[in-house]
Amino acid sequence: PQPLCKVVLANNIAKNLLQEVAAGIKALERPPQLHGFLANRDPAGRMYADWTAKTCKENGIEFTLNEVNAEELEEALRQANKDDEIDGIIVYYPVFNSSRDRTLQWTVSLYKDVEGLSPQLISNMYQNIRFLDPPTNSIKSILPCTPLAIIKILEHLHVYNNILDYGKRLFGRRITVINRSEVVGRPLAALLANDGAEVYSVDVTGVQQFTRGSGLKKQKHEVIDKPDLALRDVLRISDVIISGVPGDKYKVPTELVRDGAICINFSSEKNFNPDIKEKASIYVPAIGKVTIVVLMRNLLRLMENRPRTNGS
Ligand code: NAD
């Protein structure tokens, strides 16, 4: 018999989201201006830059790629922050491939940061503060692209339950995230827990639980070390498994996956074996196409958030 599993491709998820973004771009007075900054020789960075350029062009966004020396990048970013013609900034990391990259993330203005890596944005995200102007709450905070792309995928797959109130729509879901990097895995675990899920965050050091506690009584998630739990224990009970381990060696053991689980891979390599289709109800093999649409959505939001001038 044919496996029941539905393979859902990022392209199809991106299409819906793109319609929303395209309508928003059309309604603007002028096309958005996105500036990319490439200061490394990493072919992956160039590929991503070319891909951003192509997607922007197809969707009415003007994209300029600035190739600069790493030592001059910080100053170039300061200039871009001040330039009213520039609406959004993206830096292709790694630049120095050290903690110095964080200084660059701090330099990009919070009003132009399409990637959502500014310290105030990151802090809001962990604290579950969703607006930049409390208590008015009219300006939504920007979320980092890859974690937000995964959230958009979970919404598309109806893992988010619309019957429940905003901010609680993952209540009752158990989700395992294999990867706890600062750019994807940890922020993702925090966002999912803030939306109500019981999250198991797994990395090379072990398992942590991210949760708002029984009945979501806490306003934001807390993190609890789980030294007694291993990957096998959390896979068995997870409704959703999200994996992002770099390298082609790592595979999520299919036999430990719950029957009917939803499996999402965001690693550039395949973290699931082909036989996952005999276990999973839904399998999303890659997410890159959604990430790039989320980046454009963030750009649009930055323009909508812009402090208004000319009294308009
Ligand atoms: P990273 O190297 O910073 O982090 C890797 C994480 O995986 C760490 O938390 C590490 O502890 C964990 N890990 C490694 N081996 C493990 C194992 N055997 N068991 C459990 N956990 C393990 O990498 P990153 O920047 O988070 O990127 C991860 C992957 O995601 C890469 O393949 C990258 O290309 C991809 N990525 C994709 C997108 C996208 O939009 N599709 C965006 C960013 C990154």
XYZ file of C-alpha atoms and ligand atoms in Angstrom:
356
model
C 0.000 0.000 0.000
C 1.042 3.615 -0.618
C 2.377 5.413 2.466
C -0.148 7.808 3.989
C 2.468 10.498 4.440
C 1.966 13.834 2.681
C 5.192 15.433 1.528
C 4.680 19.193 1.674
C 7.164 21.264 -0.300
C 8.383 24.668 0.840
C 7.475 26.104 -2.544
C 3.778 25.444 -1.990
C 3.849 26.941 1.490
C 5.792 29.954 0.219
C 3.213 30.595 -2.526
C 0.414 31.449 -0.082
C 2.631 33.680 1.981
C 3.972 35.366 -1.121
C 0.475 36.467 -2.177
C 0.102 38.336 1.088
C 3.540 39.935 0.718
C 2.986 40.841 -2.956
C -0.258 42.665 -2.107
C 1.539 44.608 0.628
C 4.370 45.612 -1.710
C 1.903 46.821 -4.357
C 0.193 49.082 -1.844
C 3.443 50.949 -1.068
C 4.216 54.358 -2.570
C 7.571 53.183 -3.901
C 9.321 49.830 -4.256
C 11.156 48.701 -1.108
C 14.937 49.066 -1.191
C 16.843 46.176 0.321
C 20.623 46.366 0.687
C 22.716 43.209 1.082
C 26.247 43.320 2.489
C 28.654 40.594 1.467
C 32.069 40.658 3.133
C 33.236 37.064 2.941
C 34.403 34.710 0.225
C 32.059 31.975 1.313
C 30.346 30.570 -1.812
C 27.269 29.808 0.325
C 26.991 33.531 1.153
C 27.199 34.475 -2.505
C 24.635 31.868 -3.432
C 22.247 33.199 -0.810
C 22.880 36.765 -2.036
C 22.145 35.771 -5.651
C 19.049 33.984 -4.510
C 17.857 37.036 -2.537
C 18.467 39.192 -5.634
C 16.425 36.897 -7.868
C 13.503 36.554 -5.453
C 13.420 40.309 -4.791
C 13.395 41.100 -8.493
C 10.497 38.718 -9.096
C 8.504 40.451 -6.383
C 9.016 44.153 -6.965
C 11.752 44.744 -4.389
C 14.883 46.633 -5.452
C 17.915 44.775 -4.188
C 21.464 46.173 -4.128
C 24.409 43.961 -3.259
C 27.283 45.819 -1.581
C 30.548 43.894 -1.627
C 32.767 45.368 1.066
C 35.924 44.551 2.948
C 35.150 42.968 6.326
C 37.061 45.731 8.136
C 34.927 48.398 6.452
C 31.597 46.694 6.975
C 30.702 48.268 10.325
C 31.088 51.780 8.911
C 29.159 50.807 5.777
C 26.307 49.594 7.983
C 26.286 52.892 9.935
C 25.985 54.802 6.661
C 23.166 52.513 5.511
C 21.337 53.083 8.817
C 21.355 56.836 8.112
C 20.371 56.595 4.450
C 16.619 57.292 4.070
C 16.591 55.588 0.683
C 17.443 52.234 2.286
C 14.529 50.374 3.878
C 16.148 47.096 4.851
C 19.600 45.665 5.510
C 20.806 42.070 5.304
C 24.342 40.974 6.168
C 25.593 37.626 4.877
C 27.092 35.837 7.876
C 29.598 34.633 8.891
C 31.792 37.673 8.340
C 34.548 37.204 10.921
C 33.174 33.843 12.045
C 33.748 34.832 15.675
C 31.947 36.757 18.405
C 32.906 39.868 16.436
C 29.968 39.071 14.155
C 27.717 39.987 17.062
C 29.037 43.561 16.957
C 27.810 43.741 13.376
C 24.389 42.453 14.389
C 24.233 45.208 17.014
C 25.201 47.845 14.466
C 22.274 47.304 12.093
C 19.413 49.668 13.013
C 16.455 47.960 14.596
C 14.254 49.798 12.071
C 16.101 48.249 9.110
C 16.961 44.794 10.379
C 15.120 42.339 8.082
C 16.789 39.383 9.771
C 15.545 40.276 13.255
C 18.953 39.949 14.910
C 19.115 43.332 16.726
C 19.538 42.938 20.488
C 16.209 44.582 21.347
C 14.347 42.369 18.880
C 16.047 39.221 20.206
C 15.374 40.263 23.797
C 11.681 40.950 23.028
C 11.406 37.539 21.439
C 12.757 35.654 24.459
C 10.659 37.789 26.845
C 7.487 37.188 24.795
C 7.071 40.928 24.189
C 5.412 41.151 20.804
C 5.262 44.909 20.223
C 7.883 47.653 20.103
C 5.591 50.350 21.549
C 3.843 49.045 24.659
C 1.220 49.777 25.856
C -0.104 51.141 22.519
C 0.925 47.887 20.821
C 0.659 49.105 17.247
C 4.200 48.277 16.104
C 4.924 44.551 15.877
C 8.425 43.379 16.763
C 10.444 41.660 14.002
C 11.296 37.961 14.421
C 14.387 36.164 13.082
C 13.735 34.775 9.582
C 14.426 31.051 9.865
C 12.543 30.475 13.158
C 9.644 32.562 11.815
C 9.661 30.554 8.554
C 9.210 27.380 10.605
C 6.323 28.989 12.487
C 4.682 29.929 9.176
C 5.073 26.292 8.080
C 3.430 25.082 11.299
C 0.554 27.523 10.709
C 0.165 26.249 7.144
C 0.055 22.658 8.439
C -2.590 23.610 11.055
C -0.335 22.653 13.944
C -1.336 26.097 15.180
C -4.947 25.680 16.309
C -7.024 28.707 15.291
C -9.796 27.822 17.732
C -7.430 28.899 20.504
C -6.513 32.514 21.297
C -3.546 34.242 19.649
C -0.393 33.514 21.634
C -1.724 30.156 22.878
C -2.342 28.292 19.650
C 0.261 25.585 20.293
C -1.214 24.662 23.667
C -1.273 20.865 23.946
C 1.387 20.265 21.283
C 4.665 18.529 22.063
C 7.482 19.554 19.753
C 11.097 18.357 19.554
C 13.683 20.697 18.026
C 17.039 19.039 17.256
C 19.512 21.982 17.112
C 20.010 24.671 19.753
C 22.075 27.217 17.836
C 21.671 30.913 18.629
C 20.416 31.664 15.104
C 17.764 28.980 14.748
C 17.264 26.256 17.361
C 17.171 28.224 20.611
C 15.030 31.124 19.366
C 12.704 28.607 17.692
C 12.258 26.598 20.902
C 11.512 29.834 22.786
C 8.975 31.070 20.226
C 7.119 27.749 20.131
C 7.019 27.569 23.931
C 5.838 31.193 24.146
C 2.981 30.183 21.813
C 2.020 27.418 24.244
C 3.889 24.282 23.124
C 5.816 21.909 25.362
C 9.155 21.978 23.583
C 12.076 19.586 23.872
C 15.269 21.224 22.661
C 17.998 18.714 21.829
C 21.651 19.397 21.057
C 24.991 17.637 21.467
C 24.945 18.392 25.217
C 21.503 16.926 25.926
C 17.824 17.793 26.349
C 16.128 20.921 27.728
C 12.425 21.579 28.105
C 10.981 24.988 27.165
C 7.494 25.561 28.585
C 5.096 28.139 30.027
C 4.130 25.623 32.679
C 0.862 23.895 33.528
C -2.089 25.731 31.959
C 0.330 28.260 30.403
C 0.271 30.148 33.701
C 3.596 31.826 33.022
C 3.680 34.871 30.745
C 6.816 33.601 28.997
C 8.588 30.273 28.716
C 11.096 28.903 31.181
C 13.930 26.509 30.406
C 14.474 23.337 32.445
C 17.466 21.013 32.034
C 16.362 17.402 31.550
C 19.444 15.284 32.295
C 17.292 12.143 32.592
C 15.837 12.463 29.095
C 17.471 11.406 25.834
C 16.429 11.929 22.215
C 14.630 8.569 22.178
C 12.414 9.592 25.109
C 11.291 12.859 23.549
C 10.828 11.587 19.982
C 8.417 8.959 21.242
C 6.051 11.605 22.651
C 6.431 14.394 20.069
C 3.637 15.458 17.714
C 6.153 17.470 15.696
C 9.881 16.853 15.102
C 11.983 19.673 13.668
C 15.589 18.824 12.821
C 18.482 21.057 11.751
C 21.736 19.209 12.307
C 24.479 20.271 9.889
C 26.366 17.633 7.901
C 25.203 14.578 5.954
C 25.999 12.002 8.650
C 23.177 12.780 11.054
C 19.841 10.979 10.684
C 16.848 11.066 13.021
C 16.219 7.393 13.855
C 12.929 6.638 12.087
C 12.075 3.778 14.447
C 11.910 6.242 17.373
C 9.475 8.589 15.643
C 5.856 8.419 16.773
C 3.392 7.082 14.219
C 1.760 10.074 12.510
C 4.248 12.674 13.690
C 4.904 15.776 11.576
C 8.585 15.946 10.523
C 10.318 19.091 9.298
C 13.936 19.326 8.137
C 15.681 22.708 8.044
C 19.252 21.438 7.722
C 20.848 21.909 4.327
C 21.384 18.122 4.434
C 18.662 15.511 4.787
C 18.253 14.735 8.506
C 15.487 12.186 7.858
C 15.866 8.865 6.049
C 13.509 8.169 3.103
C 11.613 5.633 5.243
C 10.308 8.551 7.359
C 7.384 8.550 4.892
C 6.250 5.251 6.368
C 6.012 6.833 9.841
C 5.225 10.532 9.489
C 1.809 11.979 8.619
C 3.438 15.047 7.051
C 7.044 15.510 5.959
C 8.569 18.863 4.969
C 12.015 18.071 3.483
C 13.362 21.660 3.255
C 12.322 25.187 4.211
C 14.624 27.648 2.371
C 11.946 28.993 0.007
C 9.768 29.981 2.962
C 12.663 31.697 4.741
C 13.210 34.060 1.853
C 9.532 35.043 1.684
C 9.605 35.690 5.427
C 12.580 37.966 4.846
C 10.503 39.992 2.359
C 7.599 40.016 4.805
C 9.918 41.405 7.483
C 11.044 44.113 5.058
C 7.441 45.089 4.417
C 6.724 45.191 8.119
C 9.755 47.426 8.720
C 8.361 49.878 6.160
C 4.950 49.809 7.804
C 6.613 50.310 11.215
C 8.696 53.290 10.077
C 8.217 56.370 12.245
C 6.113 58.646 10.022
C 7.523 61.950 8.892
C 5.901 64.950 7.096
C 3.021 64.781 9.567
C 1.378 62.087 7.384
P 25.153 25.317 14.129
O 26.349 24.503 13.754
O 25.333 26.660 14.725
O 24.257 24.488 15.158
C 24.054 23.101 15.042
C 23.211 22.608 16.202
O 22.957 21.219 16.027
C 23.877 22.768 17.560
O 22.907 23.128 18.518
C 24.415 21.361 17.838
O 24.564 21.081 19.213
C 23.320 20.522 17.209
N 23.792 19.185 16.883
C 24.868 18.835 16.138
N 24.989 17.495 16.092
C 23.980 16.980 16.807
C 23.572 15.675 17.147
N 24.232 14.611 16.712
N 22.475 15.512 17.903
C 21.791 16.569 18.357
N 22.120 17.846 18.073
C 23.209 18.053 17.321
O 24.269 25.373 12.806
P 23.042 26.355 12.397
O 23.531 27.677 11.984
O 21.966 26.275 13.415
O 22.541 25.620 11.088
C 22.095 24.273 11.141
C 21.635 23.815 9.761
O 20.520 24.574 9.377
C 22.669 23.979 8.655
O 22.572 22.877 7.792
C 22.239 25.232 7.955
O 22.613 25.232 6.613
C 20.745 25.152 8.115
N 20.065 26.451 8.058
C 18.996 26.554 7.243
C 18.299 27.726 7.122
C 17.122 27.788 6.206
O 16.441 28.797 6.104
N 16.790 26.704 5.528
C 18.701 28.850 7.837
C 19.778 28.734 8.714
C 20.444 27.517 8.809
